XYZ file of N, CA and C in Angstrom:
762
model
N 9.124 65.865 -26.058
C 10.077 65.811 -25.334
C 10.226 65.685 -24.062
N 10.970 64.634 -23.327
C 11.145 64.598 -21.948
C 12.026 65.510 -21.392
N 11.900 65.894 -20.450
C 12.977 66.925 -19.510
C 12.895 68.051 -20.094
N 12.356 68.264 -20.591
C 12.329 69.909 -21.076
C 11.816 71.326 -20.151
N 10.216 71.282 -20.175
C 10.170 72.418 -19.038
C 9.563 71.878 -17.760
N 10.040 70.316 -17.594
C 9.740 69.602 -16.428
C 11.742 70.049 -16.035
N 12.878 70.399 -16.941
C 13.568 70.665 -16.147
C 13.792 71.549 -15.202
N 12.853 72.827 -15.334
C 13.348 74.020 -14.510
C 12.649 73.934 -13.231
N 12.000 72.588 -12.970
C 11.354 72.503 -11.139
C 11.842 70.966 -11.067
N 12.663 70.453 -11.667
C 13.055 69.310 -11.613
C 13.612 69.087 -9.867
N 14.602 69.826 -9.305
C 15.044 69.659 -8.829
C 14.037 70.089 -7.810
N 13.399 71.134 -7.686
C 12.441 71.717 -6.457
C 11.535 70.984 -6.503
N 11.053 69.962 -7.504
C 9.945 68.992 -7.123
C 10.410 67.738 -6.136
N 11.886 67.744 -5.910
C 11.858 66.831 -4.503
C 13.067 65.691 -5.133
N 13.428 65.756 -6.523
C 13.995 64.672 -7.311
C 15.836 65.021 -7.204
N 16.121 66.127 -6.420
C 17.064 66.273 -6.105
C 18.066 65.273 -5.062
N 17.057 65.057 -4.249
C 17.221 64.383 -2.724
C 17.627 62.618 -3.697
N 17.676 62.238 -4.951
C 17.957 60.774 -5.319
C 19.601 61.332 -5.257
N 20.132 62.146 -6.190
C 21.049 62.443 -6.573
C 21.913 62.764 -5.161
N 21.641 63.226 -4.283
C 22.184 63.118 -2.828
C 22.611 61.883 -2.255
N 21.651 61.267 -2.291
C 21.573 59.590 -1.843
C 23.045 58.864 -2.598
N 22.739 58.993 -4.269
C 23.392 58.306 -4.714
C 24.834 58.931 -4.483
N 25.211 60.157 -3.950
C 26.609 60.519 -3.855
C 27.204 59.741 -2.753
N 26.094 59.493 -1.810
C 26.940 58.928 -0.470
C 27.003 57.490 -0.983
N 26.234 56.766 -1.384
C 26.433 55.426 -1.752
C 27.408 55.407 -2.660
N 27.600 55.960 -3.484
C 28.627 55.918 -4.624
C 30.382 55.921 -3.828
N 30.084 56.862 -2.853
C 31.079 56.533 -2.057
C 31.669 55.564 -1.655
N 30.729 54.923 -1.068
C 31.320 53.399 -0.481
C 31.317 52.359 -1.201
N 31.070 52.516 -2.450
C 30.903 51.559 -3.862
C 32.133 51.858 -4.130
N 32.710 52.920 -4.215
C 34.378 53.252 -4.305
C 35.138 52.749 -3.402
N 34.974 52.872 -2.090
C 35.523 51.991 -1.350
C 36.065 50.195 -1.266
N 34.663 49.889 -2.113
C 34.769 48.702 -2.562
C 35.101 48.361 -3.993
N 35.306 48.788 -4.618
C 35.468 49.115 -6.231
C 36.389 50.200 -6.716
N 37.577 50.429 -5.793
C 38.603 51.566 -6.316
C 38.445 51.855 -7.725
N 38.973 53.209 -7.716
C 39.603 52.950 -9.032
C 40.988 54.229 -8.785
N 42.121 54.244 -9.683
C 43.089 54.893 -9.706
C 42.969 56.446 -9.861
N 42.366 56.922 -10.879
C 41.965 58.076 -11.741
C 40.988 59.007 -11.126
N 40.888 60.247 -11.717
C 39.826 61.096 -10.823
C 39.166 61.629 -11.873
N 38.906 60.955 -12.982
C 38.471 61.879 -14.287
C 36.668 60.455 -14.258
N 35.607 61.679 -14.239
C 34.419 61.079 -14.348
C 33.270 61.554 -15.053
N 32.632 60.308 -15.459
C 31.769 61.285 -16.745
C 30.397 60.523 -16.414
N 29.707 61.666 -16.125
C 28.142 61.506 -15.332
C 27.117 61.322 -16.989
N 26.533 59.991 -17.245
C 26.045 60.209 -18.478
C 24.454 59.982 -18.316
N 23.648 61.145 -18.561
C 22.454 61.396 -17.995
C 22.232 62.091 -16.699
N 23.406 62.951 -17.084
C 23.595 63.963 -15.798
C 22.506 64.687 -15.128
N 21.935 65.068 -15.931
C 20.370 65.962 -15.656
C 21.120 67.477 -15.177
N 20.783 67.448 -14.004
C 20.925 68.827 -13.604
C 22.041 69.467 -12.580
N 22.853 68.125 -12.862
C 24.089 68.324 -12.551
C 24.504 68.285 -10.766
N 23.446 67.461 -9.773
C 23.606 67.383 -8.651
C 24.976 66.876 -8.425
N 24.848 65.401 -8.578
C 25.821 64.430 -8.660
C 27.393 65.041 -9.352
N 27.230 65.409 -10.090
C 28.901 65.796 -10.711
C 29.146 67.330 -10.001
N 28.322 67.903 -9.186
C 28.636 69.320 -8.548
C 29.426 68.386 -7.131
N 28.702 67.333 -6.518
C 29.411 66.724 -5.515
C 30.452 66.276 -5.601
N 30.544 65.217 -6.578
C 32.121 64.907 -7.247
C 33.111 65.869 -7.588
N 32.658 67.042 -7.784
C 33.465 67.873 -8.250
C 34.299 68.778 -6.686
N 33.555 69.244 -5.992
C 33.661 69.086 -4.465
C 34.491 68.449 -3.850
N 34.632 67.032 -4.254
C 35.366 65.843 -3.431
C 36.412 65.904 -4.460
N 37.075 66.876 -5.775
C 38.378 67.019 -6.262
C 38.217 66.305 -7.481
N 37.203 65.337 -8.423
C 37.148 64.822 -9.444
C 36.974 66.121 -10.543
N 37.670 65.431 -11.485
C 37.327 66.394 -12.474
C 36.104 65.849 -13.738
N 35.116 66.438 -13.553
C 34.159 65.805 -13.637
C 33.327 66.271 -15.704
N 32.892 65.710 -16.004
C 32.117 65.800 -17.753
C 30.797 65.126 -17.728
N 29.788 66.039 -17.744
C 28.476 65.637 -17.725
C 28.128 65.609 -19.104
N 26.986 64.753 -19.411
C 26.699 64.316 -20.451
C 24.953 64.158 -20.395
N 24.721 64.878 -21.225
C 23.198 64.384 -21.111
C 22.152 64.812 -22.282
N 20.960 64.395 -22.919
C 20.515 64.936 -24.517
C 19.587 66.217 -24.126
N 19.356 66.590 -22.775
C 18.390 67.576 -22.676
C 19.518 68.654 -22.531
N 19.320 69.644 -23.633
C 20.020 71.074 -23.662
C 19.600 71.890 -22.450
N 18.211 71.561 -22.063
C 17.576 72.225 -20.438
C 17.821 71.851 -19.412
N 18.085 70.740 -19.298
C 18.531 69.548 -18.356
C 20.544 70.395 -17.889
N 20.955 70.342 -19.174
C 22.429 71.137 -18.867
C 22.601 72.071 -18.925
N 21.491 73.189 -19.149
C 21.386 74.709 -18.872
C 21.062 74.759 -16.928
N 20.486 74.018 -16.787
C 20.407 73.853 -15.228
C 21.991 73.499 -14.480
N 22.462 72.355 -15.181
C 23.121 72.087 -14.144
C 24.414 72.951 -14.392
N 24.521 73.699 -15.339
C 25.607 74.445 -15.634
C 25.381 76.003 -14.715
N 24.301 76.295 -14.317
C 24.084 77.389 -13.569
C 24.598 76.482 -12.261
N 24.068 75.669 -11.937
C 24.611 75.042 -10.680
C 26.503 74.802 -10.219
N 26.650 74.143 -11.822
C 28.313 74.293 -11.107
C 29.043 75.536 -11.746
N 28.242 76.569 -12.030
C 29.562 78.096 -12.602
C 30.077 78.263 -10.948
N 29.767 77.711 -9.859
C 30.235 78.405 -8.775
C 31.329 76.709 -8.095
N 31.568 76.150 -9.385
C 32.644 75.135 -8.540
C 33.812 74.887 -8.785
N 34.783 74.936 -8.105
C 36.467 75.457 -8.534
C 36.927 74.422 -9.459
N 36.368 73.509 -9.449
C 36.965 72.441 -10.514
C 36.598 72.585 -12.025
N 37.304 72.447 -12.620
C 36.815 72.589 -14.075
C 35.865 71.472 -14.451
N 34.654 71.913 -15.307
C 33.655 71.312 -15.556
C 33.252 71.422 -17.139
N 32.999 69.970 -17.634
C 33.028 70.209 -18.800
C 31.462 69.615 -18.850
N 30.375 70.036 -19.730
C 28.821 69.792 -20.056
C 28.793 69.460 -21.700
N 28.319 68.274 -22.125
C 28.382 67.628 -23.664
C 27.012 67.456 -23.776
N 25.920 67.557 -24.869
C 24.756 67.653 -25.368
C 25.206 65.914 -26.298
N 24.194 65.178 -26.283
C 24.088 64.197 -26.986
C 23.102 62.791 -26.632
N 23.137 62.192 -27.275
C 22.168 60.694 -27.156
C 23.370 59.466 -26.538
N 23.124 59.198 -25.336
C 23.835 58.260 -24.615
C 24.202 56.756 -25.440
N 23.374 56.809 -26.471
C 23.925 55.319 -27.767
C 24.888 56.121 -28.274
N 25.270 57.009 -28.626
C 26.447 57.546 -29.531
C 27.612 58.089 -28.381
N 27.961 57.507 -27.832
C 28.865 57.949 -26.584
C 30.054 57.613 -27.185
N 30.414 56.320 -28.275
C 31.628 55.872 -28.827
C 31.981 57.105 -29.898
N 30.853 57.654 -30.597
C 31.048 58.847 -31.714
C 31.448 60.062 -30.912
N 30.553 59.947 -29.906
C 30.584 61.734 -29.403
C 31.815 62.081 -28.183
N 32.527 61.110 -27.725
C 33.445 61.392 -26.919
C 34.768 60.616 -27.035
N 35.919 61.204 -26.693
C 36.872 60.176 -26.740
C 37.325 58.865 -26.118
N 38.198 58.185 -26.845
C 38.165 57.004 -25.987
C 39.306 57.043 -24.938
N 39.582 55.887 -24.077
C 40.346 56.027 -23.360
C 40.331 57.203 -22.366
N 39.435 57.313 -21.815
C 39.697 59.246 -21.034
C 38.940 59.239 -19.834
N 38.062 58.298 -19.252
C 37.752 58.229 -17.704
C 38.014 57.310 -17.239
N 38.411 57.065 -15.873
C 38.545 56.448 -14.780
C 37.251 55.986 -14.198
N 35.995 56.585 -14.193
C 34.597 56.139 -13.616
C 33.887 56.912 -14.618
N 33.047 56.050 -15.250
C 31.617 56.462 -15.811
C 30.509 55.560 -14.655
N 29.633 57.017 -14.393
C 28.306 56.622 -13.806
C 26.681 57.105 -14.752
N 26.023 56.192 -14.450
C 24.569 56.250 -14.988
C 23.699 56.150 -14.030
N 23.318 57.124 -13.307
C 21.934 56.328 -12.504
C 20.610 57.214 -12.676
N 19.762 56.820 -11.571
C 18.180 57.019 -11.810
C 17.669 56.663 -12.647
N 17.727 55.178 -13.113
C 17.064 54.495 -14.084
C 17.241 55.096 -15.469
N 17.993 55.740 -15.532
C 18.556 56.278 -17.121
C 18.710 55.288 -17.897
N 19.157 54.498 -17.593
C 19.428 53.031 -18.665
C 18.373 52.662 -18.964
N 17.095 52.537 -18.628
C 15.594 51.884 -18.438
C 14.997 52.985 -19.830
N 15.304 53.843 -19.975
C 14.798 54.544 -20.676
C 15.496 54.230 -22.176
N 16.171 53.217 -22.567
C 16.732 52.494 -23.504
C 16.006 51.510 -23.915
N 14.904 51.687 -24.512
C 13.907 50.709 -24.493
C 14.134 49.361 -25.431
N 15.201 49.334 -26.214
C 15.838 48.227 -27.615
C 16.781 48.017 -26.674
N 16.739 46.686 -26.672
C 18.315 46.083 -26.333
C 19.080 46.422 -27.101
N 19.012 46.799 -28.578
C 20.138 46.970 -29.654
C 20.793 48.489 -28.933
N 19.882 49.281 -27.906
C 20.648 50.530 -28.033
C 21.076 50.566 -26.257
N 20.686 49.691 -25.490
C 21.415 49.328 -24.437
C 22.699 48.933 -24.727
N 22.995 48.020 -25.495
C 23.845 47.455 -25.951
C 25.167 48.738 -26.436
N 24.213 49.645 -27.257
C 25.148 50.435 -27.919
C 25.824 51.278 -26.496
N 24.768 51.811 -26.120
C 25.500 52.591 -24.604
C 26.499 51.722 -24.074
N 26.140 50.708 -23.793
C 27.083 50.036 -23.017
C 28.780 49.711 -24.253
N 28.669 49.620 -24.960
C 30.158 49.501 -25.942
C 30.747 51.017 -25.620
N 29.909 51.815 -25.687
C 30.275 53.547 -25.594
C 30.811 53.652 -24.420
N 30.088 53.249 -23.299
C 30.992 52.928 -22.079
C 32.185 52.847 -22.114
N 32.195 51.714 -22.578
C 33.469 50.524 -22.282
C 34.628 51.422 -23.283
N 34.452 51.904 -24.515
C 35.457 52.656 -24.813
C 35.613 53.973 -24.445
N 34.729 54.658 -23.762
C 35.525 56.096 -23.035
C 36.568 55.833 -22.030
N 36.181 54.246 -20.974
C 36.699 54.095 -19.762
C 38.073 53.663 -19.819
N 39.110 53.779 -19.360
C 40.542 53.609 -19.262
C 40.557 52.433 -18.970
N 41.712 51.879 -19.316
C 41.815 50.198 -19.299
C 41.828 50.128 -17.347
N 41.000 49.609 -16.718
C 40.636 49.186 -15.195
C 40.055 50.033 -14.919
N 39.435 50.735 -15.810
C 38.041 51.862 -15.406
C 36.876 51.425 -14.757
N 35.746 51.862 -14.022
C 34.972 51.336 -13.349
C 33.359 51.952 -13.953
N 32.416 51.311 -13.936
C 31.050 51.971 -14.474
C 30.282 50.874 -13.542
N 29.677 52.228 -13.282
C 28.489 51.971 -12.039
C 27.104 52.634 -12.328
N 26.359 51.682 -12.761
C 25.148 52.012 -12.924
C 23.825 51.760 -12.165
N 22.568 52.351 -12.448
C 21.643 51.450 -11.504
C 20.408 50.910 -12.701
N 19.002 50.580 -12.413
C 18.414 50.435 -13.084
C 16.909 50.081 -12.281
N 16.265 50.364 -12.719
C 14.444 49.959 -11.953
C 14.471 48.427 -12.376
N 13.724 47.661 -12.004
C 13.405 45.998 -12.051
C 12.231 46.383 -12.573
N 11.653 44.915 -12.679
C 10.376 44.826 -13.466
C 9.350 44.598 -12.193
N 9.979 44.093 -10.859
C 9.011 44.118 -10.070
C 8.700 45.527 -9.537
N 9.826 46.416 -9.568
C 9.202 48.033 -9.263
C 8.407 48.417 -9.982
N 8.597 48.287 -11.486
C 7.783 48.866 -12.296
C 6.290 48.548 -12.777
N 6.664 46.988 -12.451
C 5.046 46.654 -12.754
C 4.173 46.479 -11.386
N 4.888 46.511 -10.270
C 3.968 45.963 -8.956
C 3.871 47.724 -7.972
N 5.326 47.858 -7.832
C 5.246 49.194 -6.666
C 5.268 50.654 -7.297
N 5.583 50.486 -8.369
C 5.092 52.370 -9.240
C 3.786 52.125 -9.122
N 2.791 52.972 -8.804
C 1.281 53.204 -8.679
C 1.238 53.527 -9.992
N -0.188 52.898 -9.993
C -1.052 53.933 -11.118
C -1.093 55.649 -11.028
N -1.082 55.951 -10.149
C -1.605 57.437 -9.891
C -1.004 57.847 -9.036
N -0.488 59.267 -9.530
C 0.293 59.502 -8.104
C 0.162 61.457 -8.100
N -0.210 61.914 -6.897
C -0.135 62.941 -6.918
C 0.780 64.035 -6.100
N 1.719 65.280 -6.419
C 2.450 65.680 -5.420
C 2.340 67.674 -5.443
N 1.958 67.993 -4.565
C 1.531 69.242 -4.569
C 2.769 70.160 -3.583
N 3.427 71.078 -4.123
C 3.845 71.982 -3.217
C 3.758 73.444 -3.401
N 4.084 74.529 -2.872
C 4.289 75.966 -3.517
C 4.349 76.097 -4.978
N 3.892 76.873 -5.592
C 4.481 77.033 -6.758
C 4.458 76.034 -7.996
N 4.371 74.388 -7.519
C 4.228 73.597 -8.398
C 3.112 72.363 -8.042
N 2.453 71.649 -9.146
C 1.656 70.658 -8.769
C 2.000 69.426 -9.708
N 2.023 68.360 -9.422
C 2.316 67.514 -10.364
C 1.412 66.317 -10.258
N 0.965 65.612 -11.532
C -0.027 64.341 -11.427
C 0.694 62.863 -12.483
N 0.810 62.473 -11.782
C 1.416 60.971 -12.644
C 0.337 59.990 -12.892
N 0.239 59.163 -14.227
C 0.091 58.459 -14.608
C 0.774 57.349 -14.908
N 0.501 55.814 -14.666
C 1.325 55.164 -15.012
C 0.596 53.655 -15.477
N 0.907 53.532 -16.239
C 0.708 52.064 -16.954
C 1.714 50.963 -17.325
N 1.727 49.611 -16.762
C 2.920 48.989 -17.472
C 2.153 47.643 -18.589
N 2.806 47.716 -19.224
C 2.728 46.415 -20.637
C 3.368 45.011 -19.663
N 2.645 43.878 -19.574
C 3.705 43.057 -18.987
C 4.229 42.225 -20.144
N 3.431 42.522 -21.255
C 3.836 41.334 -22.428
C 4.984 42.209 -23.289
N 5.212 43.917 -22.986
C 6.129 44.092 -23.492
C 7.151 44.725 -22.420
N 6.871 44.554 -21.404
C 7.941 44.953 -20.486
C 7.825 46.718 -20.209
N 6.864 47.420 -20.580
C 7.151 48.746 -20.435
C 6.682 49.118 -19.636
N 6.941 50.511 -19.079
C 6.447 51.417 -18.062
C 5.960 52.753 -18.631
N 4.956 53.017 -18.797
C 4.474 54.164 -19.330
C 3.998 55.443 -18.621
N 4.451 56.353 -17.938
C 4.263 57.269 -17.407
C 3.753 58.996 -18.087
N 2.856 59.381 -17.906
C 2.353 60.630 -18.037
C 2.397 61.397 -17.380
N 3.056 62.223 -17.167
C 3.632 63.487 -16.415
C 2.863 64.359 -16.615
N 1.910 65.372 -15.925
C 1.711 66.567 -16.255
C 2.025 67.606 -14.770
N 2.476 68.631 -15.167
C 2.947 69.593 -14.118
C 2.419 70.742 -14.549
N 1.978 71.479 -13.350
C 1.377 72.697 -13.535
C 1.862 73.729 -12.587
N 2.801 74.542 -13.086
C 3.552 76.119 -12.664
C 3.269 77.167 -12.569
N 2.956 77.337 -11.211
C 2.394 78.823 -10.951
C 1.776 78.818 -9.617
N 0.419 79.956 -9.591
C 0.319 80.005 -8.067
C -1.183 80.344 -8.507
N -1.967 80.361 -7.292
C -3.452 80.272 -7.471
C -4.110 81.657 -8.028
N -3.477 82.852 -7.403
C -3.279 84.139 -8.040
C -3.209 84.661 -9.426
N -2.112 84.041 -9.893
C -1.908 84.422 -11.489
C -1.825 83.347 -12.026
N -2.581 82.156 -11.769
C -2.620 81.101 -12.552
C -1.158 80.152 -12.576
N -2.142 78.834 -13.245
C -0.722 78.174 -13.600
C -0.517 77.634 -15.158
N 0.412 77.413 -15.638
C 0.993 76.977 -17.047
C 1.338 75.365 -16.739
N 0.558 74.713 -17.788
C 0.519 73.579 -17.887
C 1.623 72.660 -19.179
N 2.495 71.651 -18.397
C 3.210 70.943 -19.153
C 2.559 69.680 -19.509
N 3.219 68.849 -20.531
C 2.705 67.150 -20.476
C 4.089 66.439 -21.288
N 4.514 65.564 -20.153
C 5.870 64.756 -20.933
C 5.635 63.441 -20.971
N 5.762 62.770 -21.704
C 5.732 61.152 -21.621
C 7.238 60.368 -21.450
N 7.101 59.740 -20.511
C 8.331 58.780 -19.621
C 8.275 56.963 -20.076
N 9.056 56.913 -20.536
C 8.823 55.084 -21.178
C 9.808 54.468 -20.906
N 10.255 53.708 -20.018
C 10.898 52.663 -19.113
C 10.646 51.300 -19.772
N 11.638 50.182 -19.726
C 11.427 48.849 -20.177
C 12.362 48.461 -18.704
N 11.752 47.451 -18.593
C 12.079 46.491 -17.367
C 13.002 45.790 -18.150
N 14.310 45.498 -17.466
C 15.359 44.256 -18.231
C 15.444 42.908 -17.613
N 15.599 42.391 -18.045
C 15.847 40.660 -17.109
C 17.329 40.965 -17.085
N 17.496 40.685 -15.664
C 19.061 40.880 -15.024
C 20.123 39.854 -15.996
N 19.636 38.388 -16.421
C 20.518 38.161 -16.904
C 20.956 38.707 -18.648
N 19.880 39.307 -18.786
C 19.991 40.115 -20.750
C 21.052 41.104 -20.211
N 20.910 41.972 -19.031
C 21.747 43.597 -18.795
C 23.210 42.384 -18.517
N 23.204 41.647 -17.598
C 24.443 41.018 -17.175
C 25.660 40.384 -18.887
N 24.496 40.039 -19.801
C 25.247 39.513 -20.942
C 25.649 40.596 -21.862
N 24.561 41.836 -22.015
C 25.143 42.426 -22.599
C 26.320 43.755 -22.049
N 26.732 43.764 -20.648
C 27.709 44.236 -19.979
C 28.640 43.372 -20.490
N 28.556 41.814 -20.223
C 29.920 41.437 -20.774
C 30.409 41.428 -22.562
N 29.389 41.261 -22.960
C 29.416 41.542 -24.841
C 30.153 42.972 -24.982
N 29.855 44.035 -24.252
C 30.566 45.064 -24.271
C 32.162 45.358 -23.718
N 32.458 43.942 -23.417
C 33.993 44.041 -22.833
C 34.235 44.550 -21.489
N 33.132 44.344 -20.547
C 32.849 45.148 -19.104
C 32.971 43.556 -18.128
N 34.002 43.594 -17.486
C 33.647 42.578 -16.197
C 32.967 42.811 -15.113
N 31.998 42.206 -14.827
C 31.096 42.735 -13.540
C 31.779 42.391 -12.214
N 31.896 43.383 -11.368
C 32.471 42.887 -10.021
C 31.351 43.466 -9.009
N 29.879 43.688 -9.292
C 29.038 43.774 -8.394
C 27.626 44.077 -8.902
N 26.916 43.433 -8.012
C 25.490 43.371 -8.390
C 24.828 43.438 -7.229
N 23.996 44.383 -6.504
C 23.785 45.065 -5.607
C 21.977 45.271 -5.479
N 21.615 45.014 -4.383
C 20.155 45.928 -4.260
C 20.433 47.131 -3.755
N 20.033 48.028 -4.476
C 20.198 49.327 -4.757
C 20.285 49.920 -2.995
N 21.445 51.023 -3.418
C 21.995 51.465 -2.087
C 22.351 50.785 -1.080
N 22.457 49.183 -1.158
C 22.784 48.016 -0.002
C 24.071 47.636 -0.879
N 24.726 46.565 -0.080
C 25.564 45.635 -0.863
C 25.312 43.961 -0.523
N 23.874 44.447 -0.568
C 23.308 42.694 -0.732
C 23.099 42.449 -2.203
N 22.702 41.025 -2.089
C 22.049 40.529 -3.636
C 20.607 40.890 -3.703
N 20.093 41.354 -5.124
C 18.851 41.070 -4.892
C 18.088 40.161 -4.821
N 16.721 40.281 -4.582
C 15.433 39.481 -4.266
C 15.003 40.154 -5.245
N 13.721 38.867 -5.199
C 12.603 38.902 -6.034
C 11.744 40.351 -5.704
N 12.014 40.932 -4.277
C 11.108 42.361 -4.847
C 12.178 43.680 -4.442
N 13.577 43.302 -5.085
C 13.955 44.204 -5.149
C 13.641 45.291 -6.123
N 13.928 46.821 -5.860
C 12.920 47.489 -6.730
C 14.030 48.927 -7.742
N 15.491 48.346 -7.101
C 16.428 48.905 -7.749
C 17.721 47.822 -7.920
N 18.276 47.853 -8.973
C 19.740 47.079 -8.805
C 20.724 48.046 -9.292
N 21.856 47.854 -8.331
C 23.149 48.820 -9.059
C 24.308 47.625 -9.763
N 24.701 47.988 -10.683
C 25.458 47.282 -11.718
C 27.147 47.733 -11.404
N 28.178 47.245 -10.899
C 29.425 47.698 -10.959
C 29.907 46.716 -12.008
N 31.003 47.645 -13.120
C 31.526 46.787 -13.721
C 32.588 47.324 -14.119
N 33.793 46.745 -14.279
C 35.079 47.340 -14.765
C 36.203 46.826 -16.212
N 36.096 47.780 -16.839
C 37.258 47.347 -18.107
C 38.494 46.788 -17.536
N 38.866 45.676 -18.541
C 40.049 44.695 -18.419
C 41.292 45.410 -18.139
N 42.446 45.549 -17.660
C 43.173 46.404 -17.966
C 44.141 46.205 -19.364
N 43.821 44.814 -19.703
C 44.364 44.660 -20.951
C 43.618 45.090 -22.343
N 42.376 45.435 -22.169
C 41.863 46.070 -23.423
C 42.094 47.077 -23.291
N 42.360 47.670 -25.029
C 42.231 48.897 -24.947
C 41.517 49.562 -26.280
N 40.484 48.953 -26.859
C 39.491 49.206 -27.796
C 38.665 50.782 -27.811
């Protein structure tokens, strides 16, 4: 299982920085691609950092994640937020069955969460669910790791050490399947009392841009933006992360 024991050290391991950067970028994105309402769903919300920031900005926030442990971390973080918060556990492929239709003005799915859907039918199901829960005119913002990043830039071995936690990552990319497999081993504790070890397996698929675009359009969404991540420039051959921005047409009520 992914994001179980890791969830308890996730923010402290430095991952929280991505959510902070995403919040800044999202604010700029919404200036270019505005929405009229203030109801947001964050799919694969993790420990809820982005939700907390959006709630502080006046959004009515809902978080959705498969990991109960991640959601517990999010609940603790959001306990002091003055705006109402809803957290739901479930599979992102089943959004259409688990959440009410025509509810959200904005749906986000960040930190390459869509890459974890390693079958194109799974990605298609998630995108159809996103389209269903959006109100007509609502906006979808997501990012995905590129093949270049997974195959070239993501190193085969990485080591992170900080007080109370040590992390080792071993990664292999299968070019035939376009799959990146990371074996994550964490050690929680200290030199005096010892360390607790946990192991997780993380698998991401690299999707061709034309396939992602086709699946977004097939779900009934219209692409408005296709950016080199955290910029407003078009992607290049060496882009590491792509931001997709798509809108549900006003005339669609499915």
